[in-house]
Every structure is written in structure tokens, then in C-alpha cells.
Amino acid sequence: QVQLVESGGGLVQAGGSLRLSCAASGRIFSSYALGWFRQAPGKEREIVAAIRWSNGNTYYADSVKGRFTISRDNAKNTVYLQMNTLQPEDTAVYYCAAQRYLITVQAMGDMTMYNYWGQGTQVTVSS
């Protein structure tokens, strides 16, 4: 069983930056992928970024490419999401999730493949 706890959300002005952290308790095996998803009010949850735990390969949604960076610290069992040049449309609850058996790169962006979820952290970007 893996538990995920997000932190680092908050209120920021457009153009600003935030860094989210997701601390995982329990064993994270090399087969895992860790991802960040977000859900804005009235919208479906969507992938933001994901990372393969073993080799650090990454996956990004088109909407955040060049602005957001996902990274991991294997020793701390923590995954980060550095968010730069934030825009009001980035406002959402951000969730950390873990996928136990990553098979394909495409699966990194598939919400249905994730087994564990955190409670979420609110990110609000003001214009």
C-alpha cells in the first residue's frame, strides 16, 4: 500500500511559480510511475505530467510543456512539480498519483492506470 501526500499549493499571481511536492510512504518499486493530475471546477481530471521511477523518463501534457517540470528524488520517495509562468487556466486541485506497473509511455498519461491517489492540493492563479 502506498500513501501519497501533496504539499506546496497556494495562491500566486499570473506569471509566478510554485513547486508542488508529493511524498510517498511505502515502497516505490522501479516499475512504478508517479504522476501529477489536476481538476478544475466543472472539468474532468486531466494529466499534467508523469515520470518513470526507474529511469526518470517523463511525460507532459501539451498545455504545460516548457512551463512545468516533473522530477523525483528516489532517496526521499518524493516527486516534484515545478510550475513556472503560471496562468489563471492552471487553477485547479492538483493530485499526485502512483501507477504500480508502467508498461508503455502512453500509460503514463492514462488516469485509469493509476492505483494510488493523494488528497490533492489547491493551486490558484490570479490574473
PDB file of C-alpha atoms in Angstrom:
ATOM      1  CA  GLN A   1       0.000   0.000   0.000  1.00  0.00           C
ATOM      2  CA  VAL A   2       1.306   3.447  -0.936  1.00  0.00           C
ATOM      3  CA  GLN A   3       0.129   6.696   0.581  1.00  0.00           C
ATOM      4  CA  LEU A   4       0.727   9.989  -1.171  1.00  0.00           C
ATOM      5  CA  VAL A   5       0.719  13.402   0.461  1.00  0.00           C
ATOM      6  CA  GLU A   6       0.865  16.558  -1.629  1.00  0.00           C
ATOM      7  CA  SER A   7       2.088  19.946  -0.477  1.00  0.00           C
ATOM      8  CA  GLY A   8       3.123  23.279  -1.914  1.00  0.00           C
ATOM      9  CA  GLY A   9      -0.108  24.585  -3.335  1.00  0.00           C
ATOM     10  CA  GLY A  10      -1.280  28.137  -2.813  1.00  0.00           C
ATOM     11  CA  LEU A  11      -2.232  31.431  -4.375  1.00  0.00           C
ATOM     12  CA  VAL A  12       0.072  33.027  -6.919  1.00  0.00           C
ATOM     13  CA  GLN A  13      -0.196  35.804  -9.472  1.00  0.00           C
ATOM     14  CA  ALA A  14      -0.113  35.074 -13.175  1.00  0.00           C
ATOM     15  CA  GLY A  15       3.458  34.661 -14.358  1.00  0.00           C
ATOM     16  CA  GLY A  16       4.577  33.358 -10.995  1.00  0.00           C
ATOM     17  CA  SER A  17       5.911  29.981  -9.918  1.00  0.00           C
ATOM     18  CA  LEU A  18       5.100  27.237  -7.446  1.00  0.00           C
ATOM     19  CA  ARG A  19       6.683  23.922  -6.628  1.00  0.00           C
ATOM     20  CA  LEU A  20       4.496  21.033  -5.576  1.00  0.00           C
ATOM     21  CA  SER A  21       5.815  18.084  -3.641  1.00  0.00           C
ATOM     22  CA  CYS A  22       4.402  14.603  -3.253  1.00  0.00           C
ATOM     23  CA  ALA A  23       5.818  12.441  -0.502  1.00  0.00           C
ATOM     24  CA  ALA A  24       5.175   8.724  -0.825  1.00  0.00           C
ATOM     25  CA  SER A  25       5.093   6.345   2.089  1.00  0.00           C
ATOM     26  CA  GLY A  26       5.549   2.677   1.399  1.00  0.00           C
ATOM     27  CA  ARG A  27       7.846   1.046  -1.099  1.00  0.00           C
ATOM     28  CA  ILE A  28       8.109   2.617  -4.542  1.00  0.00           C
ATOM     29  CA  PHE A  29       9.422  -0.049  -6.909  1.00  0.00           C
ATOM     30  CA  SER A  30      11.243   0.541 -10.164  1.00  0.00           C
ATOM     31  CA  SER A  31       8.138  -0.489 -12.103  1.00  0.00           C
ATOM     32  CA  TYR A  32       6.205   2.496 -10.807  1.00  0.00           C
ATOM     33  CA  ALA A  33       5.269   5.727 -12.485  1.00  0.00           C
ATOM     34  CA  LEU A  34       4.361   8.800 -10.470  1.00  0.00           C
ATOM     35  CA  GLY A  35       2.137  11.438 -11.967  1.00  0.00           C
ATOM     36  CA  TRP A  36       0.510  14.782 -11.380  1.00  0.00           C
ATOM     37  CA  PHE A  37      -3.076  15.353 -12.417  1.00  0.00           C
ATOM     38  CA  ARG A  38      -5.325  18.355 -11.989  1.00  0.00           C
ATOM     39  CA  GLN A  39      -9.011  19.064 -11.865  1.00  0.00           C
ATOM     40  CA  ALA A  40     -10.510  22.484 -12.347  1.00  0.00           C
ATOM     41  CA  PRO A  41     -14.070  23.293 -11.231  1.00  0.00           C
ATOM     42  CA  GLY A  42     -16.587  21.807 -13.627  1.00  0.00           C
ATOM     43  CA  LYS A  43     -13.926  19.991 -15.620  1.00  0.00           C
ATOM     44  CA  GLU A  44     -12.634  16.466 -15.798  1.00  0.00           C
ATOM     45  CA  ARG A  45      -9.404  15.442 -14.144  1.00  0.00           C
ATOM     46  CA  GLU A  46      -6.510  15.574 -16.577  1.00  0.00           C
ATOM     47  CA  ILE A  47      -2.883  14.528 -16.737  1.00  0.00           C
ATOM     48  CA  VAL A  48      -0.280  17.209 -16.156  1.00  0.00           C
ATOM     49  CA  ALA A  49       2.983  15.275 -16.054  1.00  0.00           C
ATOM     50  CA  ALA A  50       4.359  11.888 -15.124  1.00  0.00           C
ATOM     51  CA  ILE A  51       7.723  10.292 -14.502  1.00  0.00           C
ATOM     52  CA  ARG A  52       9.015   6.744 -14.637  1.00  0.00           C
ATOM     53  CA  TRP A  53      10.507   5.957 -11.272  1.00  0.00           C
ATOM     54  CA  SER A  54      13.334   3.784 -12.553  1.00  0.00           C
ATOM     55  CA  ASN A  55      14.933   5.980 -15.192  1.00  0.00           C
ATOM     56  CA  GLY A  56      13.257   9.363 -14.905  1.00  0.00           C
ATOM     57  CA  ASN A  57      11.598   9.319 -18.322  1.00  0.00           C
ATOM     58  CA  THR A  58       8.915  11.966 -18.393  1.00  0.00           C
ATOM     59  CA  TYR A  59       5.553  12.684 -19.967  1.00  0.00           C
ATOM     60  CA  TYR A  60       3.882  16.081 -20.228  1.00  0.00           C
ATOM     61  CA  ALA A  61       0.530  17.368 -21.312  1.00  0.00           C
ATOM     62  CA  ASP A  62       0.853  19.742 -24.245  1.00  0.00           C
ATOM     63  CA  SER A  63      -0.631  22.562 -22.204  1.00  0.00           C
ATOM     64  CA  VAL A  64       2.272  22.579 -19.744  1.00  0.00           C
ATOM     65  CA  LYS A  65       5.252  21.669 -21.926  1.00  0.00           C
ATOM     66  CA  GLY A  66       8.020  24.200 -21.494  1.00  0.00           C
ATOM     67  CA  ARG A  67       6.481  25.620 -18.315  1.00  0.00           C
ATOM     68  CA  PHE A  68       6.259  22.704 -15.895  1.00  0.00           C
ATOM     69  CA  THR A  69       8.970  20.241 -14.905  1.00  0.00           C
ATOM     70  CA  ILE A  70       8.459  16.963 -13.085  1.00  0.00           C
ATOM     71  CA  SER A  71      11.313  15.418 -11.150  1.00  0.00           C
ATOM     72  CA  ARG A  72      11.895  12.826  -8.460  1.00  0.00           C
ATOM     73  CA  ASP A  73      14.145  12.150  -5.524  1.00  0.00           C
ATOM     74  CA  ASN A  74      14.369   8.401  -5.154  1.00  0.00           C
ATOM     75  CA  ALA A  75      16.084   8.604  -1.782  1.00  0.00           C
ATOM     76  CA  LYS A  76      13.277  10.734  -0.352  1.00  0.00           C
ATOM     77  CA  ASN A  77      10.463   8.892  -2.163  1.00  0.00           C
ATOM     78  CA  THR A  78       9.297  12.270  -3.364  1.00  0.00           C
ATOM     79  CA  VAL A  79       8.164  13.627  -6.707  1.00  0.00           C
ATOM     80  CA  TYR A  80       8.083  17.321  -7.518  1.00  0.00           C
ATOM     81  CA  LEU A  81       6.274  19.525  -9.975  1.00  0.00           C
ATOM     82  CA  GLN A  82       7.968  22.828 -10.694  1.00  0.00           C
ATOM     83  CA  MET A  83       5.407  25.151 -12.252  1.00  0.00           C
ATOM     84  CA  ASN A  84       6.614  28.317 -13.940  1.00  0.00           C
ATOM     85  CA  THR A  85       4.830  31.035 -15.871  1.00  0.00           C
ATOM     86  CA  LEU A  86       1.570  30.080 -14.240  1.00  0.00           C
ATOM     87  CA  GLN A  87      -1.640  31.239 -15.855  1.00  0.00           C
ATOM     88  CA  PRO A  88      -5.194  31.538 -14.499  1.00  0.00           C
ATOM     89  CA  GLU A  89      -6.162  28.467 -16.510  1.00  0.00           C
ATOM     90  CA  ASP A  90      -3.727  26.452 -14.386  1.00  0.00           C
ATOM     91  CA  THR A  91      -6.016  26.980 -11.409  1.00  0.00           C
ATOM     92  CA  ALA A  92      -7.108  23.566 -10.160  1.00  0.00           C
ATOM     93  CA  VAL A  93      -6.718  20.982  -7.466  1.00  0.00           C
ATOM     94  CA  TYR A  94      -3.512  19.110  -8.205  1.00  0.00           C
ATOM     95  CA  TYR A  95      -3.318  15.431  -7.373  1.00  0.00           C
ATOM     96  CA  CYS A  96      -0.367  13.111  -7.081  1.00  0.00           C
ATOM     97  CA  ALA A  97      -0.861   9.524  -8.211  1.00  0.00           C
ATOM     98  CA  ALA A  98       1.152   6.326  -8.477  1.00  0.00           C
ATOM     99  CA  GLN A  99       0.938   3.591 -11.068  1.00  0.00           C
ATOM    100  CA  ARG A 100       2.334   0.237  -9.956  1.00  0.00           C
ATOM    101  CA  TYR A 101       3.232  -1.381 -13.250  1.00  0.00           C
ATOM    102  CA  LEU A 102       4.110   1.041 -16.005  1.00  0.00           C
ATOM    103  CA  ILE A 103       4.271  -0.804 -19.319  1.00  0.00           C
ATOM    104  CA  THR A 104       4.162   1.861 -22.025  1.00  0.00           C
ATOM    105  CA  VAL A 105       4.920   5.543 -22.249  1.00  0.00           C
ATOM    106  CA  GLN A 106       1.304   6.150 -23.256  1.00  0.00           C
ATOM    107  CA  ALA A 107       0.139   4.608 -19.992  1.00  0.00           C
ATOM    108  CA  MET A 108       1.847   7.396 -18.098  1.00  0.00           C
ATOM    109  CA  GLY A 109      -0.908   9.734 -19.275  1.00  0.00           C
ATOM    110  CA  ASP A 110      -3.790   7.330 -18.648  1.00  0.00           C
ATOM    111  CA  MET A 111      -5.571   8.197 -15.433  1.00  0.00           C
ATOM    112  CA  THR A 112      -7.258   4.796 -15.280  1.00  0.00           C
ATOM    113  CA  MET A 113      -3.894   3.078 -14.925  1.00  0.00           C
ATOM    114  CA  TYR A 114      -3.053   4.777 -11.613  1.00  0.00           C
ATOM    115  CA  ASN A 115      -3.593   2.800  -8.439  1.00  0.00           C
ATOM    116  CA  TYR A 116      -2.961   5.270  -5.626  1.00  0.00           C
ATOM    117  CA  TRP A 117      -4.025   8.887  -5.223  1.00  0.00           C
ATOM    118  CA  GLY A 118      -3.287  11.710  -2.853  1.00  0.00           C
ATOM    119  CA  GLN A 119      -5.868  14.084  -1.427  1.00  0.00           C
ATOM    120  CA  GLY A 120      -4.880  16.982  -3.626  1.00  0.00           C
ATOM    121  CA  THR A 121      -3.557  20.487  -3.142  1.00  0.00           C
ATOM    122  CA  GLN A 122      -5.200  23.659  -4.385  1.00  0.00           C
ATOM    123  CA  VAL A 123      -3.375  25.912  -6.821  1.00  0.00           C
ATOM    124  CA  THR A 124      -4.973  29.259  -7.572  1.00  0.00           C
ATOM    125  CA  VAL A 125      -3.526  31.652 -10.122  1.00  0.00           C
ATOM    126  CA  SER A 126      -4.879  35.193 -10.080  1.00  0.00           C
ATOM    127  CA  SER A 127      -4.882  37.423 -13.140  1.00  0.00           C
TER     128      SER A 127
END
